[in-house]
C-alpha cells in the first residue's frame, strides 16, 4: 500500500486535514481521524475533510447530486458533523487547486444538503449557508458564570451567547455545560460581543474539538443571535475571531459566509503509520 495522500489547510486558522478519496475506498475510522488530528503524534487539525463523490457515500442526503463532490467532515474526536463553514471554504479551494472543479461557482455536497460556493480569484471563498433558524433560548455555564443565549440551527446546532464583556477575558479551558435535552447531539457554544454596528467579536467552543481559532457556522450563528437580540432577522457584519475575520450576511433567503481559505502543505502519510493509527 502506498501512503495516503493528504493536504493541510485552514480557514481563519480553523485547520483541517484534507484526504482525497474519489471513489470512497479509504477506511476512515474514528481512531484514524483522532490520530490524524493529534497535534503531538499526528498532523494536527481541528477536523478531517474527506473528498469523495456523493455517489460513493451511501449516507449522502437525497437532495445532493450523486455526481457532486461531497465534504465528508469529521471532528477531531472522530465524530461525524453535519456542516462546517470554514471546512467548506477549504474544501472548495482544494477542489480548484486539484483541478477537480473550475474557479467560480459550483456546488459542494454536505450532510446538511447542497452548499453553493464561489471560489474567487484571490483565493477567498463565499459559501451559501442556507437558511438560519433561531429555535429557542437557553443558557451555557462556564465556570461559575451563566450566559444567556439562543439556539441557532445553521445546519448544525449552536448556542450563541451575546455578552457585554470581552470574550477574550473568559476562560474556555473547561467545556461549557448546557441543556442536553435541547441539544441531545451536543452543541457549539459561541461567546459574542457586538463591538459596534456591523462588527462582532467571537470565541467558540466546538463540540468534539474544544476551543478553536474560528468556526464558520458559528460566525453565522453569532450574527443571527445579535440580530435576534435587536429584534431583527436580517443584516450583515464582519465577525472577528482569534484566527482572523470573515463577513456574514443573513437574508430571508439564507445566509452567506465569505472569508479566506489557505492550502499550506501536501504529502503522503506513511503506510505503516496509517495502518497502526486504527489501533490507537
GROMACS .gro file of C-alpha atoms in nm:
model
  280
    1UNK     CA    1   0.000   0.000   0.000
    2UNK     CA    2   0.127   0.345  -0.090
    3UNK     CA    3   0.099   0.616   0.170
    4UNK     CA    4  -0.230   0.804   0.189
    5UNK     CA    5  -0.227   1.143   0.015
    6UNK     CA    6  -0.316   1.447   0.227
    7UNK     CA    7  -0.334   1.826   0.207
    8UNK     CA    8  -0.328   2.058   0.508
    9UNK     CA    9  -0.530   2.379   0.501
   10UNK     CA   10  -0.710   2.632   0.716
   11UNK     CA   11  -0.984   2.894   0.710
   12UNK     CA   12  -0.912   3.174   0.959
   13UNK     CA   13  -0.686   2.925   1.140
   14UNK     CA   14  -0.959   2.663   1.180
   15UNK     CA   15  -0.738   2.387   1.036
   16UNK     CA   16  -0.812   2.064   0.854
   17UNK     CA   17  -0.651   1.757   0.702
   18UNK     CA   18  -0.793   1.706   0.352
   19UNK     CA   19  -0.799   1.344   0.232
   20UNK     CA   20  -0.866   1.293  -0.142
   21UNK     CA   21  -1.072   0.973  -0.177
   22UNK     CA   22  -1.262   1.000  -0.505
   23UNK     CA   23  -1.411   0.651  -0.500
   24UNK     CA   24  -1.466   0.621  -0.125
   25UNK     CA   25  -1.203   0.350  -0.074
   26UNK     CA   26  -1.039   0.480   0.245
   27UNK     CA   27  -1.136   0.311   0.570
   28UNK     CA   28  -1.163   0.634   0.767
   29UNK     CA   29  -1.225   0.511   1.120
   30UNK     CA   30  -1.274   0.726   1.429
   31UNK     CA   31  -0.935   0.611   1.556
   32UNK     CA   32  -0.762   0.725   1.237
   33UNK     CA   33  -0.933   1.064   1.249
   34UNK     CA   34  -0.822   1.111   1.610
   35UNK     CA   35  -0.468   1.009   1.518
   36UNK     CA   36  -0.455   1.248   1.222
   37UNK     CA   37  -0.583   1.540   1.431
   38UNK     CA   38  -0.350   1.476   1.725
   39UNK     CA   39  -0.113   1.775   1.742
   40UNK     CA   40   0.169   1.574   1.901
   41UNK     CA   41   0.170   1.237   1.724
   42UNK     CA   42  -0.026   1.318   1.406
   43UNK     CA   43  -0.057   1.602   1.158
   44UNK     CA   44  -0.266   1.813   1.392
   45UNK     CA   45  -0.604   1.960   1.297
   46UNK     CA   46  -0.949   2.061   1.417
   47UNK     CA   47  -1.103   1.814   1.175
   48UNK     CA   48  -1.073   1.596   0.865
   49UNK     CA   49  -1.231   1.668   0.524
   50UNK     CA   50  -1.261   1.361   0.305
   51UNK     CA   51  -1.306   1.443  -0.065
   52UNK     CA   52  -1.543   1.187  -0.214
   53UNK     CA   53  -1.811   1.166  -0.480
   54UNK     CA   54  -2.158   1.174  -0.324
   55UNK     CA   55  -2.241   0.855  -0.515
   56UNK     CA   56  -1.961   0.674  -0.330
   57UNK     CA   57  -2.103   0.767   0.011
   58UNK     CA   58  -2.415   0.560   0.092
   59UNK     CA   59  -2.535   0.802   0.359
   60UNK     CA   60  -2.529   1.119   0.147
   61UNK     CA   61  -2.856   1.321   0.157
   62UNK     CA   62  -3.108   1.261  -0.119
   63UNK     CA   63  -3.101   1.627  -0.227
   64UNK     CA   64  -2.728   1.613  -0.307
   65UNK     CA   65  -2.640   1.537  -0.672
   66UNK     CA   66  -2.470   1.194  -0.686
   67UNK     CA   67  -2.202   1.347  -0.912
   68UNK     CA   68  -2.125   1.632  -0.670
   69UNK     CA   69  -1.809   1.641  -0.463
   70UNK     CA   70  -1.909   1.560  -0.105
   71UNK     CA   71  -1.741   1.700   0.206
   72UNK     CA   72  -1.729   1.405   0.446
   73UNK     CA   73  -1.645   1.605   0.759
   74UNK     CA   74  -1.519   1.455   1.085
   75UNK     CA   75  -1.449   1.636   1.413
   76UNK     CA   76  -1.113   1.591   1.583
   77UNK     CA   77  -1.260   1.330   1.819
   78UNK     CA   78  -1.365   1.117   1.521
   79UNK     CA   79  -1.735   1.203   1.536
   80UNK     CA   80  -1.928   1.293   1.222
   81UNK     CA   81  -2.058   1.650   1.185
   82UNK     CA   82  -2.329   1.785   0.958
   83UNK     CA   83  -2.163   2.103   0.838
   84UNK     CA   84  -1.854   2.323   0.872
   85UNK     CA   85  -1.841   2.671   0.720
   86UNK     CA   86  -1.463   2.708   0.732
   87UNK     CA   87  -1.423   2.349   0.615
   88UNK     CA   88  -1.640   2.408   0.307
   89UNK     CA   89  -1.419   2.701   0.207
   90UNK     CA   90  -1.102   2.494   0.239
   91UNK     CA   91  -1.271   2.201   0.063
   92UNK     CA   92  -1.378   2.422  -0.230
   93UNK     CA   93  -1.032   2.579  -0.256
   94UNK     CA   94  -0.880   2.230  -0.268
   95UNK     CA   95  -1.115   2.120  -0.549
   96UNK     CA   96  -0.999   2.411  -0.764
   97UNK     CA   97  -0.630   2.367  -0.677
   98UNK     CA   98  -0.651   1.995  -0.759
   99UNK     CA   99  -0.825   2.058  -1.093
  100UNK     CA  100  -1.142   1.881  -0.980
  101UNK     CA  101  -1.353   2.196  -1.026
  102UNK     CA  102  -1.309   2.527  -1.202
  103UNK     CA  103  -1.283   2.853  -1.009
  104UNK     CA  104  -1.612   3.038  -0.987
  105UNK     CA  105  -1.943   2.898  -0.867
  106UNK     CA  106  -2.022   2.530  -0.809
  107UNK     CA  107  -2.197   2.314  -0.550
  108UNK     CA  108  -2.046   2.110  -0.266
  109UNK     CA  109  -2.244   1.829  -0.104
  110UNK     CA  110  -2.264   1.817   0.277
  111UNK     CA  111  -2.469   1.627   0.531
  112UNK     CA  112  -2.675   1.946   0.567
  113UNK     CA  113  -2.750   1.937   0.195
  114UNK     CA  114  -2.602   2.106  -0.113
  115UNK     CA  115  -2.397   2.420  -0.050
  116UNK     CA  116  -2.325   2.654  -0.344
  117UNK     CA  117  -1.981   2.812  -0.323
  118UNK     CA  118  -1.787   3.076  -0.516
  119UNK     CA  119  -1.407   3.047  -0.529
  120UNK     CA  120  -1.272   3.394  -0.603
  121UNK     CA  121  -0.952   3.480  -0.789
  122UNK     CA  122  -0.782   3.596  -0.467
  123UNK     CA  123  -0.834   3.253  -0.307
  124UNK     CA  124  -1.116   3.362  -0.078
  125UNK     CA  125  -1.441   3.167  -0.088
  126UNK     CA  126  -1.806   3.260  -0.039
  127UNK     CA  127  -2.041   2.989   0.084
  128UNK     CA  128  -2.418   2.998   0.062
  129UNK     CA  129  -2.502   2.855   0.403
  130UNK     CA  130  -2.876   2.804   0.362
  131UNK     CA  131  -3.146   2.928   0.596
  132UNK     CA  132  -3.055   3.008   0.955
  133UNK     CA  133  -3.314   2.933   1.223
  134UNK     CA  134  -3.334   3.062   1.580
  135UNK     CA  135  -3.535   2.795   1.759
  136UNK     CA  136  -3.516   2.865   2.130
  137UNK     CA  137  -3.344   3.031   2.423
  138UNK     CA  138  -3.114   2.859   2.669
  139UNK     CA  139  -2.802   2.906   2.880
  140UNK     CA  140  -2.440   2.798   2.879
  141UNK     CA  141  -2.249   2.770   3.206
  142UNK     CA  142  -1.875   2.838   3.202
  143UNK     CA  143  -1.711   2.802   3.540
  144UNK     CA  144  -1.944   2.977   3.783
  145UNK     CA  145  -2.097   3.209   3.523
  146UNK     CA  146  -2.425   3.151   3.342
  147UNK     CA  147  -2.458   3.308   2.998
  148UNK     CA  148  -2.793   3.366   2.828
  149UNK     CA  149  -2.803   3.255   2.465
  150UNK     CA  150  -3.019   3.148   2.175
  151UNK     CA  151  -3.028   2.815   1.997
  152UNK     CA  152  -2.944   2.857   1.628
  153UNK     CA  153  -2.961   2.595   1.354
  154UNK     CA  154  -2.701   2.657   1.081
  155UNK     CA  155  -2.719   2.303   0.951
  156UNK     CA  156  -2.560   2.208   1.284
  157UNK     CA  157  -2.653   2.318   1.638
  158UNK     CA  158  -2.526   2.633   1.809
  159UNK     CA  159  -2.583   2.814   2.136
  160UNK     CA  160  -2.479   3.173   2.068
  161UNK     CA  161  -2.448   3.397   2.372
  162UNK     CA  162  -2.429   3.773   2.313
  163UNK     CA  163  -2.240   3.927   2.606
  164UNK     CA  164  -2.139   4.279   2.712
  165UNK     CA  165  -1.782   4.193   2.810
  166UNK     CA  166  -1.473   4.095   2.611
  167UNK     CA  167  -1.497   3.727   2.508
  168UNK     CA  168  -1.118   3.709   2.534
  169UNK     CA  169  -1.136   3.750   2.912
  170UNK     CA  170  -1.336   3.429   2.962
  171UNK     CA  171  -1.163   3.101   3.047
  172UNK     CA  172  -1.269   2.836   2.795
  173UNK     CA  173  -1.026   2.571   2.915
  174UNK     CA  174  -1.318   2.382   3.070
  175UNK     CA  175  -1.605   2.275   2.840
  176UNK     CA  176  -1.926   2.478   2.879
  177UNK     CA  177  -2.225   2.292   3.015
  178UNK     CA  178  -2.567   2.323   2.850
  179UNK     CA  179  -2.917   2.176   2.835
  180UNK     CA  180  -2.864   1.826   2.696
  181UNK     CA  181  -3.239   1.793   2.638
  182UNK     CA  182  -3.237   2.084   2.393
  183UNK     CA  183  -2.906   1.974   2.242
  184UNK     CA  184  -2.904   1.592   2.251
  185UNK     CA  185  -2.627   1.570   1.988
  186UNK     CA  186  -2.411   1.830   2.160
  187UNK     CA  187  -2.370   2.195   2.063
  188UNK     CA  188  -2.116   2.455   1.959
  189UNK     CA  189  -2.111   2.740   2.211
  190UNK     CA  190  -2.028   3.094   2.096
  191UNK     CA  191  -1.947   3.397   2.309
  192UNK     CA  192  -2.028   3.706   2.104
  193UNK     CA  193  -1.975   4.075   2.166
  194UNK     CA  194  -2.120   4.349   1.948
  195UNK     CA  195  -1.826   4.590   1.930
  196UNK     CA  196  -2.010   4.841   1.712
  197UNK     CA  197  -2.282   4.820   1.445
  198UNK     CA  198  -2.187   4.560   1.183
  199UNK     CA  199  -1.882   4.443   1.378
  200UNK     CA  200  -1.884   4.138   1.605
  201UNK     CA  201  -1.614   3.964   1.805
  202UNK     CA  202  -1.647   3.594   1.885
  203UNK     CA  203  -1.489   3.295   2.054
  204UNK     CA  204  -1.618   2.941   2.020
  205UNK     CA  205  -1.605   2.604   2.194
  206UNK     CA  206  -1.681   2.339   1.932
  207UNK     CA  207  -1.838   2.007   2.017
  208UNK     CA  208  -1.598   1.721   1.956
  209UNK     CA  209  -1.298   1.956   1.932
  210UNK     CA  210  -1.271   2.216   2.210
  211UNK     CA  211  -1.194   2.584   2.163
  212UNK     CA  212  -1.092   2.656   1.804
  213UNK     CA  213  -0.948   2.964   1.638
  214UNK     CA  214  -1.261   3.000   1.430
  215UNK     CA  215  -1.592   2.835   1.341
  216UNK     CA  216  -1.763   2.928   1.015
  217UNK     CA  217  -2.113   2.815   1.106
  218UNK     CA  218  -2.052   2.974   1.447
  219UNK     CA  219  -1.997   3.316   1.291
  220UNK     CA  220  -2.333   3.285   1.117
  221UNK     CA  221  -2.494   3.184   1.447
  222UNK     CA  222  -2.323   3.483   1.612
  223UNK     CA  223  -2.484   3.728   1.371
  224UNK     CA  224  -2.821   3.552   1.399
  225UNK     CA  225  -2.804   3.591   1.779
  226UNK     CA  226  -2.702   3.957   1.760
  227UNK     CA  227  -2.989   4.029   1.520
  228UNK     CA  228  -3.231   3.836   1.744
  229UNK     CA  229  -3.125   4.048   2.041
  230UNK     CA  230  -3.215   4.361   1.841
  231UNK     CA  231  -3.545   4.215   1.725
  232UNK     CA  232  -3.423   4.183   1.366
  233UNK     CA  233  -3.391   3.889   1.130
  234UNK     CA  234  -3.166   4.017   0.850
  235UNK     CA  235  -2.837   4.204   0.838
  236UNK     CA  236  -2.465   4.177   0.776
  237UNK     CA  237  -2.149   4.209   0.979
  238UNK     CA  238  -1.782   4.135   0.992
  239UNK     CA  239  -1.700   3.878   1.259
  240UNK     CA  240  -1.356   3.883   1.421
  241UNK     CA  241  -1.235   3.552   1.563
  242UNK     CA  242  -0.893   3.469   1.708
  243UNK     CA  243  -0.787   3.337   1.367
  244UNK     CA  244  -0.894   3.632   1.153
  245UNK     CA  245  -1.201   3.798   1.005
  246UNK     CA  246  -1.496   3.683   0.793
  247UNK     CA  247  -1.806   3.857   0.660
  248UNK     CA  248  -2.154   3.718   0.719
  249UNK     CA  249  -2.483   3.821   0.561
  250UNK     CA  250  -2.823   3.689   0.667
  251UNK     CA  251  -3.119   3.747   0.438
  252UNK     CA  252  -3.466   3.595   0.428
  253UNK     CA  253  -3.348   3.361   0.152
  254UNK     CA  254  -3.047   3.238   0.351
  255UNK     CA  255  -2.704   3.328   0.481
  256UNK     CA  256  -2.366   3.371   0.313
  257UNK     CA  257  -2.019   3.344   0.465
  258UNK     CA  258  -1.710   3.491   0.296
  259UNK     CA  259  -1.351   3.453   0.407
  260UNK     CA  260  -1.004   3.320   0.330
  261UNK     CA  261  -0.912   2.959   0.253
  262UNK     CA  262  -0.545   2.861   0.262
  263UNK     CA  263  -0.372   2.541   0.150
  264UNK     CA  264  -0.036   2.517   0.324
  265UNK     CA  265   0.113   2.171   0.273
  266UNK     CA  266   0.070   1.841   0.095
  267UNK     CA  267   0.230   1.498   0.120
  268UNK     CA  268   0.170   1.130   0.192
  269UNK     CA  269   0.108   0.957   0.520
  270UNK     CA  270   0.339   0.667   0.591
  271UNK     CA  271   0.154   0.343   0.508
  272UNK     CA  272   0.261   0.173   0.829
  273UNK     CA  273   0.152   0.474   1.037
  274UNK     CA  274  -0.192   0.467   0.867
  275UNK     CA  275  -0.239   0.101   0.949
  276UNK     CA  276  -0.125   0.142   1.309
  277UNK     CA  277  -0.342   0.452   1.359
  278UNK     CA  278  -0.652   0.232   1.351
  279UNK     CA  279  -0.537   0.063   1.672
  280UNK     CA  280  -0.495   0.382   1.875
   0.00000   0.00000   0.00000
